[in-house]
Each structure stands twice: as structure tokens, then as C-alpha cells.
Short mmCIF file of C-alpha atoms in Angstrom, two decimals:
data_model
loop_
_atom_site.label_atom_id
_atom_site.label_comp_id
_atom_site.label_asym_id
_atom_site.label_seq_id
_atom_site.Cartn_x
_atom_site.Cartn_y
_atom_site.Cartn_z
CA MET V 1 -28.42 57.96 -65.63
CA THR V 2 -30.83 58.77 -62.82
CA GLU V 3 -30.25 57.26 -59.39
CA SER V 4 -32.97 54.98 -58.07
CA THR V 5 -35.21 56.57 -55.44
CA TYR V 6 -36.50 53.21 -54.16
CA ARG V 7 -36.37 53.22 -50.37
CA ILE V 8 -37.76 51.09 -47.57
CA GLN V 9 -39.33 53.14 -44.82
CA GLY V 10 -38.41 51.76 -41.40
CA ASP V 11 -38.99 52.95 -37.87
CA THR V 12 -35.56 54.58 -37.84
CA GLY V 13 -35.88 56.22 -41.26
CA GLU V 14 -35.14 55.25 -44.82
CA TRP V 15 -33.13 52.21 -45.91
CA GLU V 16 -31.49 51.44 -49.23
CA VAL V 17 -31.42 47.95 -50.75
CA VAL V 18 -28.27 46.61 -52.43
CA ILE V 19 -28.76 43.80 -54.95
CA GLY V 20 -26.45 41.51 -56.87
CA LEU V 21 -27.53 38.57 -59.02
CA GLU V 22 -25.84 35.31 -59.93
CA VAL V 23 -27.69 34.00 -62.97
CA HIS V 24 -27.23 30.35 -63.94
CA ALA V 25 -27.89 29.95 -67.66
CA GLN V 26 -27.94 26.50 -69.24
CA VAL V 27 -25.73 26.51 -72.32
CA THR V 28 -27.41 25.67 -75.60
CA SER V 29 -25.23 22.83 -76.88
CA ASN V 30 -25.26 19.38 -78.40
CA ALA V 31 -24.20 17.65 -75.18
CA LYS V 32 -23.19 18.14 -71.55
CA LEU V 33 -20.11 20.04 -70.42
CA PHE V 34 -17.82 17.03 -70.04
CA SER V 35 -19.72 14.16 -71.69
CA GLY V 36 -21.67 13.37 -74.84
CA ALA V 37 -24.98 12.78 -73.02
CA ALA V 38 -28.09 14.56 -74.31
CA THR V 39 -29.71 17.48 -72.46
CA ASP V 40 -33.32 17.35 -73.71
CA PHE V 41 -35.87 18.83 -71.33
CA GLY V 42 -38.55 16.48 -69.98
CA ALA V 43 -36.77 13.20 -70.76
CA GLU V 44 -37.45 10.10 -68.65
CA PRO V 45 -35.47 10.19 -65.37
CA ASN V 46 -31.90 8.87 -65.69
CA SER V 47 -32.25 8.35 -69.45
CA GLN V 48 -29.55 10.92 -70.30
CA VAL V 49 -26.66 9.82 -68.11
CA SER V 50 -23.26 8.77 -69.44
CA LEU V 51 -20.64 6.81 -67.52
CA ILE V 52 -18.83 10.11 -66.94
CA ASP V 53 -21.97 11.72 -65.46
CA ALA V 54 -22.37 8.68 -63.19
CA ALA V 55 -18.70 9.06 -62.07
CA MET V 56 -17.79 5.50 -62.91
CA PRO V 57 -14.16 4.55 -62.10
CA GLY V 58 -11.67 5.48 -64.78
CA MET V 59 -13.97 7.96 -66.56
CA LEU V 60 -12.23 11.23 -67.44
CA PRO V 61 -13.96 14.51 -68.39
CA THR V 62 -13.34 16.19 -71.75
CA PRO V 63 -14.53 19.79 -72.28
CA ASN V 64 -17.27 20.26 -74.87
CA LYS V 65 -15.92 22.85 -77.33
CA GLU V 66 -19.42 24.13 -78.16
CA CYS V 67 -20.07 24.95 -74.49
CA ILE V 68 -16.82 26.91 -74.32
CA ARG V 69 -17.67 28.68 -77.59
CA GLN V 70 -21.10 29.75 -76.33
CA ALA V 71 -19.65 31.09 -73.07
CA VAL V 72 -17.10 33.15 -75.02
CA ARG V 73 -19.77 34.49 -77.40
CA THR V 74 -21.92 35.47 -74.40
CA GLY V 75 -19.02 37.34 -72.83
CA MET V 76 -18.38 39.19 -76.08
CA ALA V 77 -22.06 40.17 -76.31
CA LEU V 78 -21.77 41.68 -72.83
CA GLY V 79 -18.68 43.66 -73.78
CA ALA V 80 -16.65 41.61 -71.33
CA VAL V 81 -13.00 40.70 -71.12
CA ILE V 82 -12.33 37.25 -72.58
CA ASN V 83 -9.58 35.43 -70.74
CA LYS V 84 -7.39 33.45 -73.12
CA TYR V 85 -6.25 31.39 -70.13
CA SER V 86 -8.82 29.82 -67.81
CA ARG V 87 -8.85 26.80 -65.54
CA PHE V 88 -11.26 24.34 -63.95
CA ASP V 89 -11.43 23.82 -60.19
CA ARG V 90 -13.10 21.28 -57.97
CA LYS V 91 -15.66 22.64 -55.52
CA ASN V 92 -16.04 20.16 -52.69
CA TYR V 93 -19.03 19.44 -50.52
CA PHE V 94 -21.53 16.64 -50.26
CA TYR V 95 -23.76 16.57 -53.32
CA ALA V 96 -26.36 13.83 -52.96
CA ASP V 97 -27.36 14.46 -56.59
CA LEU V 98 -23.85 14.66 -58.11
CA PRO V 99 -22.12 11.25 -58.08
CA GLN V 100 -18.59 12.73 -58.15
CA GLY V 101 -19.12 14.30 -54.74
CA TYR V 102 -17.70 17.57 -56.07
CA GLN V 103 -18.58 20.09 -58.76
CA ILE V 104 -16.25 21.11 -61.57
CA SER V 105 -16.37 24.91 -61.75
CA GLN V 106 -14.05 27.91 -62.25
CA LEU V 107 -13.21 30.05 -59.23
CA TYR V 108 -9.71 31.46 -59.62
CA HIS V 109 -9.44 31.76 -63.41
CA PRO V 110 -12.89 32.19 -65.07
CA ILE V 111 -13.25 32.18 -68.83
CA VAL V 112 -14.88 35.65 -68.91
CA GLY V 113 -13.97 38.72 -66.89
CA GLU V 114 -15.63 42.11 -66.38
CA GLY V 115 -18.44 43.34 -68.65
CA ARG V 116 -21.63 45.37 -68.44
CA ILE V 117 -25.34 45.52 -69.28
CA GLU V 118 -27.34 48.70 -69.85
CA ILE V 119 -30.90 48.53 -68.56
CA SER V 120 -33.90 50.81 -69.05
CA LEU V 121 -36.84 51.22 -66.67
CA ASP V 122 -39.16 53.10 -69.03
CA GLU V 123 -40.47 50.96 -71.92
CA LYS V 124 -42.21 53.90 -73.59
CA ASP V 125 -39.05 55.99 -73.55
CA PRO V 126 -36.04 53.63 -73.31
CA GLU V 127 -33.61 56.55 -73.10
CA ALA V 128 -35.40 58.24 -70.18
CA PHE V 129 -33.92 56.07 -67.41
CA THR V 130 -30.87 54.00 -68.22
CA LYS V 131 -28.35 52.47 -65.88
CA GLU V 132 -25.23 50.39 -66.40
CA ILE V 133 -24.97 47.21 -64.35
CA GLY V 134 -21.50 45.74 -64.04
CA ILE V 135 -20.77 42.09 -64.79
CA GLU V 136 -18.03 40.75 -62.53
CA ARG V 137 -17.39 37.44 -64.30
CA ILE V 138 -18.82 34.52 -66.20
CA HIS V 139 -17.58 31.04 -65.44
CA VAL V 140 -18.68 27.68 -66.77
CA GLU V 141 -19.56 24.81 -64.48
CA GLN V 142 -21.54 21.59 -64.39
CA ASP V 143 -25.05 21.37 -62.97
CA ALA V 144 -26.13 18.86 -60.35
CA GLY V 145 -28.94 16.32 -60.66
CA LYS V 146 -32.33 16.51 -59.01
CA LEU V 147 -33.54 14.88 -55.81
CA MET V 148 -37.18 13.78 -55.77
CA HIS V 149 -38.76 13.43 -52.35
CA ASP V 150 -42.37 12.80 -53.37
CA GLN V 151 -41.99 9.41 -55.08
CA HIS V 152 -41.88 7.23 -51.96
CA PRO V 153 -43.03 7.67 -48.34
CA THR V 154 -39.63 6.89 -46.77
CA ARG V 155 -37.06 7.24 -49.57
CA SER V 156 -35.72 9.95 -51.85
CA TYR V 157 -34.94 9.22 -55.48
CA VAL V 158 -32.41 10.94 -57.71
CA ASP V 159 -32.64 11.91 -61.38
CA LEU V 160 -29.18 12.45 -62.88
CA ASN V 161 -30.34 13.79 -66.25
CA ARG V 162 -29.14 17.30 -65.33
CA ALA V 163 -25.91 16.09 -63.73
CA GLY V 164 -23.12 17.51 -65.85
CA VAL V 165 -25.28 19.91 -67.87
CA ALA V 166 -23.23 22.97 -68.83
CA LEU V 167 -24.06 26.20 -67.00
CA MET V 168 -22.78 29.73 -67.39
CA GLU V 169 -22.81 31.50 -64.03
CA ILE V 170 -23.14 35.20 -64.82
CA VAL V 171 -22.24 37.20 -61.72
CA SER V 172 -23.26 40.85 -61.52
CA ARG V 173 -21.78 43.62 -59.42
CA PRO V 174 -23.97 44.74 -56.48
CA ASP V 175 -25.11 47.68 -58.62
CA MET V 176 -28.90 47.30 -58.46
CA ARG V 177 -30.90 49.36 -55.98
CA SER V 178 -34.52 48.31 -56.49
CA PRO V 179 -36.63 45.26 -57.43
CA ALA V 180 -37.50 47.02 -60.70
CA GLU V 181 -33.82 47.37 -61.62
CA ALA V 182 -33.23 43.69 -60.89
CA GLY V 183 -36.25 42.72 -63.00
CA ALA V 184 -35.03 44.88 -65.88
CA TYR V 185 -31.56 43.34 -65.59
CA VAL V 186 -32.86 39.76 -65.80
CA LYS V 187 -35.09 40.64 -68.78
CA LYS V 188 -32.23 42.34 -70.62
CA LEU V 189 -29.79 39.52 -69.88
CA ARG V 190 -32.31 36.92 -71.05
CA SER V 191 -32.89 38.93 -74.22
CA ILE V 192 -29.15 39.04 -74.99
CA LEU V 193 -28.72 35.31 -74.33
CA ARG V 194 -31.57 34.54 -76.72
CA TYR V 195 -30.19 36.82 -79.41
CA VAL V 196 -26.78 35.14 -79.10
CA GLY V 197 -28.38 31.69 -78.97
CA SER V 198 -26.27 30.60 -75.99
CA CYS V 199 -29.28 29.90 -73.72
CA ASP V 200 -33.00 29.58 -74.44
CA GLY V 201 -33.86 31.60 -71.31
CA ASN V 202 -36.81 29.39 -70.36
CA MET V 203 -36.91 30.08 -66.63
CA GLU V 204 -40.00 27.91 -66.11
CA GLU V 205 -37.98 24.90 -67.38
CA GLY V 206 -35.02 25.72 -65.16
CA SER V 207 -32.63 26.57 -67.99
CA MET V 208 -32.18 30.04 -66.49
CA ARG V 209 -32.46 30.82 -62.79
CA ALA V 210 -31.14 33.45 -60.42
CA ASP V 211 -29.50 33.45 -57.02
CA VAL V 212 -30.53 36.77 -55.48
CA ASN V 213 -28.10 38.51 -53.12
CA VAL V 214 -29.72 41.19 -50.95
CA SER V 215 -28.48 43.47 -48.19
CA VAL V 216 -29.74 46.76 -46.76
CA ARG V 217 -27.99 49.89 -45.52
CA LYS V 218 -28.67 53.47 -44.66
CA PRO V 219 -28.54 55.43 -47.97
CA GLY V 220 -24.92 55.78 -49.06
CA GLY V 221 -23.58 53.83 -46.06
CA ALA V 222 -21.33 50.78 -45.92
CA PHE V 223 -22.61 47.51 -47.37
CA GLY V 224 -24.54 45.35 -44.92
CA THR V 225 -24.46 41.57 -44.49
CA ARG V 226 -26.09 39.87 -47.45
CA THR V 227 -28.27 36.82 -47.81
CA GLU V 228 -28.54 34.67 -50.92
CA THR V 229 -31.93 33.41 -52.09
CA LYS V 230 -31.32 30.41 -54.33
CA ASN V 231 -32.80 29.28 -57.63
CA VAL V 232 -35.49 31.89 -58.26
CA ASN V 233 -37.09 30.99 -61.58
CA SER V 234 -39.04 33.99 -62.86
CA VAL V 235 -38.59 37.74 -63.21
CA ARG V 236 -41.66 38.35 -61.07
CA PHE V 237 -40.36 36.07 -58.31
CA VAL V 238 -36.93 37.76 -58.39
CA MET V 239 -38.61 41.10 -57.72
CA ALA V 240 -40.91 39.66 -55.05
CA ALA V 241 -38.02 37.91 -53.26
CA ILE V 242 -36.05 41.17 -53.12
CA GLU V 243 -39.04 43.12 -51.82
CA TYR V 244 -39.72 40.62 -49.04
CA GLU V 245 -36.11 39.96 -48.08
CA ALA V 246 -35.18 43.65 -47.90
CA ARG V 247 -38.15 44.44 -45.64
CA ARG V 248 -37.37 41.41 -43.47
CA GLN V 249 -33.79 42.55 -43.00
CA VAL V 250 -34.86 46.07 -42.03
CA GLU V 251 -37.25 44.66 -39.43
CA VAL V 252 -34.55 42.37 -37.99
CA ILE V 253 -31.99 45.18 -37.71
CA GLU V 254 -34.43 47.72 -36.27
CA SER V 255 -35.62 45.21 -33.66
CA GLY V 256 -32.06 44.82 -32.37
CA GLY V 257 -31.13 41.64 -34.26
CA ARG V 258 -28.43 41.08 -36.85
CA ILE V 259 -28.45 39.65 -40.33
CA VAL V 260 -26.77 36.28 -40.68
CA GLN V 261 -24.98 35.42 -43.92
CA GLU V 262 -27.09 32.51 -45.10
CA THR V 263 -28.71 30.77 -48.03
CA ARG V 264 -32.49 31.14 -48.27
CA LEU V 265 -35.30 29.82 -50.46
CA PHE V 266 -38.21 31.77 -51.92
CA ASP V 267 -41.73 30.41 -51.41
CA PRO V 268 -43.80 31.75 -54.35
CA ASP V 269 -47.10 30.68 -52.77
CA ARG V 270 -46.49 32.77 -49.66
CA GLY V 271 -44.31 35.39 -51.33
CA GLU V 272 -41.64 35.06 -48.67
CA THR V 273 -38.11 33.76 -48.15
CA ARG V 274 -37.08 31.23 -45.51
CA SER V 275 -33.75 30.04 -44.18
CA MET V 276 -32.17 27.00 -45.88
CA ARG V 277 -28.61 26.79 -44.49
CA SER V 278 -25.75 28.96 -43.32
CA LYS V 279 -23.83 30.51 -46.22
CA GLU V 280 -20.40 29.04 -46.87
CA ASP V 281 -17.38 31.08 -47.91
CA ALA V 282 -15.08 30.08 -50.75
CA HIS V 283 -12.53 28.46 -48.42
CA ASP V 284 -15.23 26.16 -47.02
CA TYR V 285 -15.50 24.45 -50.40
CA ARG V 286 -11.76 23.56 -50.46
CA TYR V 287 -11.33 24.60 -54.10
CA PHE V 288 -8.29 23.22 -55.91
CA PRO V 289 -7.35 22.85 -59.61
CA ASP V 290 -9.01 19.82 -61.18
CA PRO V 291 -6.17 17.37 -61.90
CA ASP V 292 -8.14 15.67 -64.70
CA LEU V 293 -8.45 18.81 -66.83
CA LEU V 294 -5.78 20.90 -68.50
CA PRO V 295 -6.13 24.70 -68.52
CA LEU V 296 -8.14 26.18 -71.40
CA ILE V 297 -5.96 28.16 -73.80
CA LEU V 298 -8.02 30.11 -76.37
CA GLU V 299 -6.41 30.91 -79.70
CA ASP V 300 -6.94 34.19 -81.57
CA SER V 301 -8.50 32.37 -84.53
CA PHE V 302 -11.10 30.82 -82.21
CA LEU V 303 -11.91 34.21 -80.66
CA ASP V 304 -12.17 35.82 -84.11
CA GLU V 305 -14.65 33.13 -85.19
CA CYS V 306 -16.72 33.68 -82.04
CA GLN V 307 -16.81 37.44 -82.63
CA ALA V 308 -17.78 37.04 -86.29
CA SER V 309 -20.64 34.72 -85.37
CA LEU V 310 -22.43 37.26 -83.14
CA PRO V 311 -25.73 38.66 -84.44
CA GLU V 312 -26.86 42.28 -84.25
CA LEU V 313 -27.65 42.73 -80.56
CA PRO V 314 -30.84 44.31 -79.15
CA ASP V 315 -29.47 47.79 -78.33
CA ALA V 316 -27.86 48.18 -81.76
CA LYS V 317 -30.98 46.85 -83.49
CA ARG V 318 -33.22 49.23 -81.54
CA ARG V 319 -31.10 52.23 -82.51
CA ARG V 320 -31.13 51.11 -86.16
CA TYR V 321 -34.92 50.73 -86.16
CA GLU V 322 -35.24 54.30 -84.91
CA SER V 323 -32.64 55.92 -87.16
CA GLU V 324 -33.03 53.94 -90.39
CA LEU V 325 -36.66 52.78 -90.29
CA GLY V 326 -38.11 55.82 -88.54
CA LEU V 327 -39.87 53.83 -85.83
CA SER V 328 -40.82 55.43 -82.51
CA ALA V 329 -38.60 54.68 -79.51
CA TYR V 330 -41.41 52.64 -77.96
CA ASN V 331 -42.11 50.52 -81.04
CA ALA V 332 -38.40 49.93 -81.61
CA ALA V 333 -37.97 48.83 -77.99
CA VAL V 334 -40.94 46.43 -78.14
CA LEU V 335 -39.80 44.88 -81.42
CA THR V 336 -36.21 44.32 -80.25
CA ALA V 337 -36.87 43.21 -76.67
CA ASP V 338 -36.99 39.58 -77.76
CA ALA V 339 -35.03 37.87 -80.52
CA GLU V 340 -38.07 35.95 -81.80
CA THR V 341 -40.10 39.16 -82.14
CA ALA V 342 -37.28 40.89 -84.00
CA ARG V 343 -36.91 37.96 -86.40
CA TRP V 344 -40.67 37.85 -87.02
CA PHE V 345 -40.79 41.59 -87.67
CA GLU V 346 -37.86 41.51 -90.05
CA ALA V 347 -39.48 38.67 -92.03
CA LEU V 348 -42.69 40.73 -92.20
CA LEU V 349 -40.71 43.82 -93.21
CA ALA V 350 -38.79 42.07 -95.99
CA GLU V 351 -41.92 40.46 -97.42
CA SER V 352 -43.90 43.72 -97.22
CA ALA V 353 -41.17 45.56 -99.11
CA ARG V 354 -41.13 42.82 -101.76
CA VAL V 355 -44.91 42.61 -102.23
CA GLN V 356 -45.38 46.38 -102.34
CA ALA V 357 -42.19 47.01 -104.37
CA LYS V 358 -41.13 49.68 -101.86
CA GLY V 359 -38.17 50.31 -99.58
CA GLU V 360 -38.23 48.86 -96.06
CA GLN V 361 -38.38 52.36 -94.55
CA GLU V 362 -41.65 53.04 -96.42
CA VAL V 363 -43.40 49.94 -95.09
CA ALA V 364 -41.82 49.79 -91.61
CA ARG V 365 -44.30 51.90 -89.63
CA PRO V 366 -47.51 50.17 -90.82
CA ALA V 367 -45.85 46.79 -90.32
CA ALA V 368 -44.69 47.67 -86.79
CA ASN V 369 -48.07 49.11 -85.79
CA TRP V 370 -49.94 46.06 -87.12
CA LEU V 371 -47.66 43.57 -85.38
CA ILE V 372 -47.70 45.36 -82.02
CA SER V 373 -51.41 46.29 -82.00
CA ASP V 374 -53.38 43.83 -84.12
CA LEU V 375 -51.29 40.66 -84.02
CA TYR V 376 -50.14 40.91 -80.41
CA GLY V 377 -53.68 41.80 -79.34
CA ALA V 378 -55.08 38.73 -81.09
CA LEU V 379 -52.40 36.43 -79.70
CA ASN V 380 -53.02 37.68 -76.16
CA ARG V 381 -56.72 37.00 -76.64
CA LEU V 382 -55.99 33.50 -77.91
CA GLY V 383 -53.39 32.78 -75.23
CA LYS V 384 -50.68 32.08 -77.82
CA GLU V 385 -47.05 33.07 -78.21
CA LEU V 386 -45.71 34.72 -81.38
CA GLY V 387 -44.14 31.44 -82.45
CA GLU V 388 -47.64 29.88 -82.42
CA SER V 389 -49.23 32.62 -84.53
CA PRO V 390 -51.89 31.29 -86.93
CA VAL V 391 -50.83 34.10 -89.32
CA SER V 392 -47.35 33.99 -90.85
CA PRO V 393 -45.18 37.00 -91.78
CA VAL V 394 -45.96 36.32 -95.46
CA GLN V 395 -49.71 36.41 -94.79
CA GLY V 396 -49.34 39.56 -92.69
CA ALA V 397 -47.46 41.24 -95.54
CA GLU V 398 -50.22 40.30 -98.01
CA LEU V 399 -52.84 41.86 -95.73
CA LEU V 400 -50.85 45.08 -95.33
CA ALA V 401 -50.33 45.27 -99.09
CA LEU V 402 -54.11 45.17 -99.69
CA VAL V 403 -54.51 48.16 -97.37
CA ALA V 404 -51.61 50.03 -98.93
CA ASP V 405 -52.92 49.72 -102.50
CA GLY V 406 -56.49 50.66 -101.54
CA THR V 407 -58.03 47.23 -102.15
CA ILE V 408 -59.47 47.21 -98.62
CA SER V 409 -59.86 49.88 -95.96
CA GLY V 410 -58.44 49.79 -92.44
CA PRO V 411 -61.75 48.65 -90.87
CA LEU V 412 -62.14 45.97 -93.54
CA ALA V 413 -58.57 44.83 -92.87
CA LYS V 414 -59.50 44.12 -89.26
CA GLN V 415 -62.43 41.96 -90.44
CA VAL V 416 -60.20 40.12 -92.88
CA PHE V 417 -57.58 39.58 -90.17
CA GLU V 418 -60.15 37.96 -87.86
CA ILE V 419 -61.15 35.60 -90.66
CA MET V 420 -57.48 34.79 -91.28
CA LEU V 421 -57.07 33.84 -87.61
CA GLU V 422 -60.08 31.52 -87.79
CA THR V 423 -59.50 29.89 -91.17
CA GLY V 424 -55.79 30.23 -91.95
CA ASP V 425 -56.72 31.52 -95.41
CA SER V 426 -54.71 34.28 -97.06
CA ALA V 427 -56.01 37.84 -97.17
CA PRO V 428 -56.33 37.97 -101.01
CA LYS V 429 -58.40 34.75 -100.99
CA ILE V 430 -60.71 36.01 -98.25
CA VAL V 431 -61.23 39.36 -99.98
CA GLU V 432 -61.96 37.67 -103.31
CA ASP V 433 -64.21 34.90 -101.94
CA ARG V 434 -66.28 37.20 -99.75
CA GLY V 435 -66.46 40.22 -102.03
CA LEU V 436 -64.77 42.54 -99.61
CA LYS V 437 -62.94 44.74 -102.07
CA GLN V 438 -63.08 48.45 -101.36
CA THR V 439 -65.02 50.48 -103.92
CA SER V 440 -64.05 53.84 -105.37
CA ASP V 441 -67.13 54.00 -107.61
CA THR V 442 -68.05 57.68 -107.26
CA GLY V 443 -71.58 57.15 -108.55
CA ALA V 444 -72.38 54.49 -105.97
CA ILE V 445 -70.81 56.51 -103.16
CA GLU V 446 -72.63 59.70 -104.18
CA ALA V 447 -75.96 57.83 -104.11
CA VAL V 448 -75.33 56.59 -100.58
CA ILE V 449 -74.21 60.06 -99.43
CA ALA V 450 -77.44 61.57 -100.77
CA GLU V 451 -79.41 58.95 -98.85
CA VAL V 452 -77.47 59.60 -95.61
CA LEU V 453 -78.05 63.39 -95.85
CA ALA V 454 -81.75 62.84 -96.52
CA LYS V 455 -82.09 60.65 -93.43
CA ASN V 456 -80.32 63.14 -91.14
CA PRO V 457 -81.73 66.60 -91.87
CA GLY V 458 -81.16 67.82 -88.31
CA GLN V 459 -77.46 67.04 -88.34
CA LEU V 460 -77.18 68.49 -91.87
CA GLU V 461 -78.67 71.77 -90.70
CA GLN V 462 -76.33 71.89 -87.67
CA TYR V 463 -73.29 71.21 -89.86
CA ARG V 464 -74.22 73.94 -92.32
CA GLY V 465 -74.85 76.20 -89.32
CA GLY V 466 -71.20 75.91 -88.32
CA LYS V 467 -70.95 72.64 -86.34
CA GLU V 468 -68.18 71.19 -88.49
CA ALA V 469 -67.39 68.41 -86.02
CA LEU V 470 -70.40 66.57 -87.46
CA PHE V 471 -68.38 65.81 -90.58
CA GLY V 472 -67.08 62.65 -88.88
CA PHE V 473 -70.66 61.59 -88.20
CA PHE V 474 -71.52 61.74 -91.89
CA VAL V 475 -68.34 59.83 -92.82
CA GLY V 476 -69.25 57.10 -90.33
CA GLN V 477 -72.83 56.82 -91.56
CA THR V 478 -71.67 56.58 -95.17
CA MET V 479 -69.09 53.91 -94.41
CA LYS V 480 -71.64 51.97 -92.36
CA ALA V 481 -74.20 52.10 -95.15
CA MET V 482 -71.58 50.73 -97.57
CA GLY V 483 -70.45 47.95 -95.24
CA GLY V 484 -67.02 49.50 -94.83
CA LYS V 485 -66.24 48.91 -98.50
CA ALA V 486 -66.10 52.52 -99.61
CA ASN V 487 -62.70 54.15 -100.16
CA PRO V 488 -62.40 56.59 -97.23
CA ALA V 489 -60.49 59.17 -99.27
CA VAL V 490 -63.20 59.21 -101.94
CA VAL V 491 -65.93 59.35 -99.28
CA ASN V 492 -64.27 62.38 -97.66
CA GLU V 493 -63.89 64.20 -100.98
CA LEU V 494 -67.48 63.59 -102.12
CA LEU V 495 -68.98 64.39 -98.73
CA LYS V 496 -67.27 67.79 -98.64
CA LYS V 497 -68.84 68.62 -101.99
CA ALA V 498 -72.29 67.39 -100.96
CA LEU V 499 -72.26 69.19 -97.61
CA ALA V 500 -71.09 72.42 -99.23
CA GLY V 501 -74.09 72.36 -101.53
#
């Protein structure tokens, strides 16, 4: 590990920023935390509200087992302590968008204890800068609804669709020391959640958001007073909020003021934070055990099932790609950063091995290079995500197989790929229909080579005079004359003979 050298330069010298994050991740489940209401994004306002969510008299909450299971699996994926005993508490203050008037959460006995996440700040060399960020706890709680102030000139409306939605609050230690570290932490946490399947990580839809705790101090000094910037909904905004808030705090302190413990909001249009309310302490919420809910007691058989259900996680997958498939550290990191990318690559890998009748290690590098360079490049150009790719893993494997067996050359493969993107046709069909097969006909290639040499006597004389770098020129001219259909290996062999004569 290398310590962060990020510092804020103030009038009185350097300052260090101390960052902790509380990430709220919506649990992927079949219903809300304590009711059977749906949780679909974008539904009509108040169309997913049960009598329990509306806090009707006599309605009692019942924990959703799937929500508990996903929280436990998440804790296991983070190497955290799983508490067999946990308990729900009531957190009391006025919630205009939560009909109960209190939130059911876990303060004193959370379901998950201490864990850790390892982050990297160098994508090209993931081992160059790594740092371990501590996880303090994960507790489950219900979300509130949403107030809408723009529907009427004098009234506010409330949408209770999110009221009661299950959240995991993942609380980090104050171990981060730069905006870049915080950004890397959020990316890595989102990646793990998606691998596990416990949260979709869609920050733009609000299913994952971060409360950003920031304080500043002289390097190595005592912790300063922190502020909390609520509900930041993108990695970029998390980093921007930290940058602004840290600089603001330095300016306040150096001008003789003091930092007030408060809750703030981030304005993405202005790139700044602003005060929302004074920050409460735990005792202000008057927590007490929820009398309607029994403690959660987790059995060993349940924990064993949760552990067995975990997939291969990104760090383990990355190491396997390097050691077993022979991929570069960079390619392995790119392919494992997101669960969808890893699944797509593994489908491509399996199909390539099947079509070419080779081991996965033999086909891994060409497959990885094609996905990262050609496919990603095309998708960026088209403004599409990998899940929207016009080319499937099966079609990609067919294209790579045609290159591997010499049916088409690399340049021809790029032409074929562009046609695949436009038409959706398979590579073998395009090659057959358009006559794009690579030729190894030595007679035809020799005739073209003779023509190229005849047209370029000056370059031929320079080459034979010792300027061997011109060999590439003759290869290019030959390939161009043959429309890219000549077998490059045959072209190289025949050109050497012709140029030697």
C-alpha cells in the first residue's frame, strides 16, 4: 500500500482530507422489507403501496427473508462478520414521506459487522496502488417515500412507492484520503454488489446513493468536525462533493471560523454543497427496540446456503484470468470490473473454445483484445451499453474463428465486424455472400507482387540498397491491391523471395 499524497494547499500550509461513506443500496428482492408490495422503478405514483406501507391501524411488519438473505450474502462478499443475532430499532423523527412517523432500522445490533474492500487507483496496473478500506457495519432499514414540490403551486404531494423499500446501509471507516480513493471505493463496492446480485447499482435510478462524510485536518493530526452531504447519486458527484467540501472547510477554518456538524446537499449544476440542516446525533432520534419485530436469529444452515450461493468475486476472477488464461493485468481488470462484462466475456470465451476446438487459454487473448478494443470501441461510438450489443458472444466467437483459421485476415475482420453491426448477420454469412474469403493462392499473389514491384522501382532500388524498412511498404501495397484478401503470411514469404531476386 502507498499512502495518498492528496493535499489541499491553504494559506497556513497543507491540509489532509478524511472521508467516510455511508452507501445506501436498494436490495434486489421480490418485495419490500416488511410488506409484499412491488418495488418496480418508474411505476405510477402510489401504485405500489400496501396497507403496511401506508401504516394503517393494526398492520404489523413481517421481515422479507430474501432481503435478509441478500444482506448476509453482501456481508460475506465483503469478508465481514455476520451477526447471528440482530435486532430492529425505531428511529424517530418527523418523516413527511413515511406514514409511520418513524423508520425501522438497526442501530445497536446490525446484521453485519466489520469487513473490508480493497481498492486500486491504477487501472493499467491494479497491483501498483492498492489500499484496504474498512467496512464498519451493514444494517438493513426501510426507505422513505418521495415528496414532490413541483406538482402544484401551493401544495406538496407525496409518492409512497419507495416507502418501505429495503435498503442496506453500508458504512465505511473514515479510511479514505482523497476524492480518487472515494471514487474507487464506490466503483468497487458497486461491482461487488452487482456480482452478488444484491443490488443493481443503478445510481441514476436512486437504487444506490452515498452520504459523504468529510472533515479536514493537518496531516496526521486529530480528526476534525465532519459534515455529511446526503444522497449523492454518481461516482463523479461523490468526488466533486468531496473536492468542494474539503476546500470550503479549509477556507472556513483558516478565516477564523469553525466547522459545524451538519447535513448538506450537493448541487451538481454548481458543483458545490450547501447547508440543509444541523446534524443530529444518535440520541436525538430516540432509538428503541421495535416492539412489533422479534430479533433475527440466523441458523447455521441458512448461513451455509448463503455462502454456497456466492459467485466468484471480481478480485478472485481477475487473478484467475491472469494466472490461468494468461491475460495482462490491465485486460483482466477491465473484464472483471463489472459483472455483466465478465459474463459476456466468459460466454465469448466458451463459444470460441468450442468453435475452434481449442482450450480456453489458447483463445483467451484474442477474445479479450477483440472485446476490449473492437466491440467496446464500436459500442462507445454507437452510444450503447454491452447489454445492448448488436453482436452476441456467439457471433463474436464465429468472427474470431474465421481469423484464427485463416479464412479472413485481421483487416478483413474489421470490415466484416462493421457489416455485422449494421445488418446483424453472422460473420460466415457475410464472408460467403460478399466473397471476402482470404486467398492463399500463391500464383495470384505472385502476380500482384510483380505488378507492385514494377510500379515502384524507386522504392525497390532503395530496399535492395539496404533500406529494409521499406518491406512494410511493399506488404501494404500488395494487400491493398488484393483488397485485403491475401493471406499476410503468404504475402510476407513471397515478397521476401521476390525482393531478394
